[in-house]
Amino acid sequence: MGALCGLIAAGAALGAAEVLGALIRPQATPLIAVGQAVIDLTPQGLREFAISAVGEADRPLLVAGTAVLLALFAAGIGAEALRRPWIGDAGMAVLAAIATAAALTRPEQDPLYALPSLAGGAVAVVLLRLLVRTAPPRGRADAAAPADEDGGREPGAAGGTGGGEAAPAHGTAADTAAAPGTPPPPQGSGFDRRRFVLLAGSAAVASAGAGAGGRWWATAQAGVERRREAVRLPRPDSPAPPLPDGADLDVAGLSPFFTPNGDFYRVDTALSVPRIDATRWRLRIHGRGAREREYTYADLLRRSDLIERDVTLACVSNPVGGSYIGNARWIGVPMAALLREAGVRPPGEGGPADQLVSRSSDGMTIGTPVAALMDGRDAMLALGMNGQPLPTDHGFPARVVVPGLYGYVSACKWVVEMELTTFDDFDAYWIPRGWAQRAPIKTQSRIDTPRPGSTVGAGTVPIAGVAWAQHVGVEAVEVRIDDGPWQPARLAEEDTADTWRQWVLDWAARPGEHRISVRATDRSGATQTAEEARPAPDGATGYHTVEVTVT
Ligand SMILES: Nc1nc2c(c(=O)[nH]1)N[C@H]1C(S)=C(S)[C@@H](COP(=O)(O)O)O[C@H]1N2
Ligand SMILES: [Mo]
């Protein structure tokens, strides 16, 4: 019964915190703040897990895990509070303190971040007190015999001295003060079941409703998404050349050349995706060797130097054969133009800054070599993705895209600030977590079909996949069956050196178990190394290999 009280009190507290959070600081609700802190505190040993795990499926898991821990703790507190109400106060205060600390250490925090957790804590303490005094005493119908309760566990403490505020607290002045307007149950009358069920039930219903309402309000009411959809991207001043015929081989099971936005991989540390009102968004550029500049979303949309380019984005934590890679047609402002407007010179021209640190609205920092942003490649501040305004998950209203660099050193989403500094002076988010400061994308290839572990019929079987060497270009792809020779695959037409390239090999498959490997050679003449390396610190290596059964 006490555990139930604890759960209800904690649930109501979360509900209240959700509502308040939705109103003032959506990133500061206890579950989000604590989950987010867990992500940031993930120890070095788990860092690889962390960078990829914050991908799709593990996000709800993390929130659920936090909720389960909270529930267990709250139930324990409630059970204890039945005997000693001060434990209820203290326990709930500790929970509130943890959540408050988590919220106040968010990089983007302000003092208001403390409010949802503090308010939740107050609700929990008051409600638990109320519930506990209405709840039936343990194992007895007679609430007027509390001394036995204590005495049972603490011999010699009968009379409530050791138990302090045990059940005799019923009807004391302090208790009544905590619950104005709630008359204490008559002494010795036992458990008022109706009253308890009513109180507990309404608290549970109210908190569930409040929680759901808060969530709904946070997303729907803001209307940010509707306004995002209403954005009309201008026609780019420099459109992408049409995709060459034959760039998309259209083999069943092969990744499409352009990855639809809905299927595009997502990797970030955001538990709750930042929803930015583009009309209030600003991008500030400043730092060493720069004149401070600020841009609005409208400023960017009406520029006359928008470019449209195809770029394949890849995550450093992508394992060999993994899915953290996608190709899109982006529209944006050339980064070099923005930097030149701010008076920035690259290090090669004597500029004092060699690193541009992009900062997102949720406090992520991503450090990119200034040289790469200004060396003529199509580095851009992207506003559009595959013909649409950037999806919320992919950085609306603006994100960086730099051909040839892994996302964690280039592709800042929800970017609000760019600071010119040096690699010596500043380490971006992932660097102290064991990842390299500079990380060009490694030449890689992947077999999309046949799928690993699949069974195919004997005869002609297309083996097909993608290969990438962004900003260098893919020169050749070779496939090896079992211990046979490396055979050249047929390459699809190249779109640009910044995009992946499809390939296919028609295989005369004979019955049995077979092992298929792939490797790519880039236009610098380098062939992928067979040596297997894990993603940390600067990208996985090795040949993607799949095993299939032919019948
Ligand atoms: N604000 C922010 N931007 C971010 C990240 C992040 O965690 N927060 N992750 C980076 C990483 S590690 C990668 S691989 C790319 C992924 O971009 P996508 O989710 O659009 O595929 O975003 C980059 N930009
Ligand atoms: Mo990444």
Coordinates of C-alpha atoms and ligand atoms in Angstrom, one line a residue, residues 51 265 267 314-317 407-408, ligand 2:
I51 CA 27.5 7.8 -29.9
Y265 CA 19.6 7.7 -40.3
V267 CA 22.3 10.2 -34.8
A314 CA 28.1 9.5 -42.7
C315 CA 28.5 8.9 -39.0
V316 CA 31.9 8.0 -37.5
S317 CA 30.2 5.4 -35.3
G407 CA 29.0 14.2 -39.0
Y408 CA 30.4 14.7 -35.5
Ligands
MO2 MO 28.0 10.7 -36.0

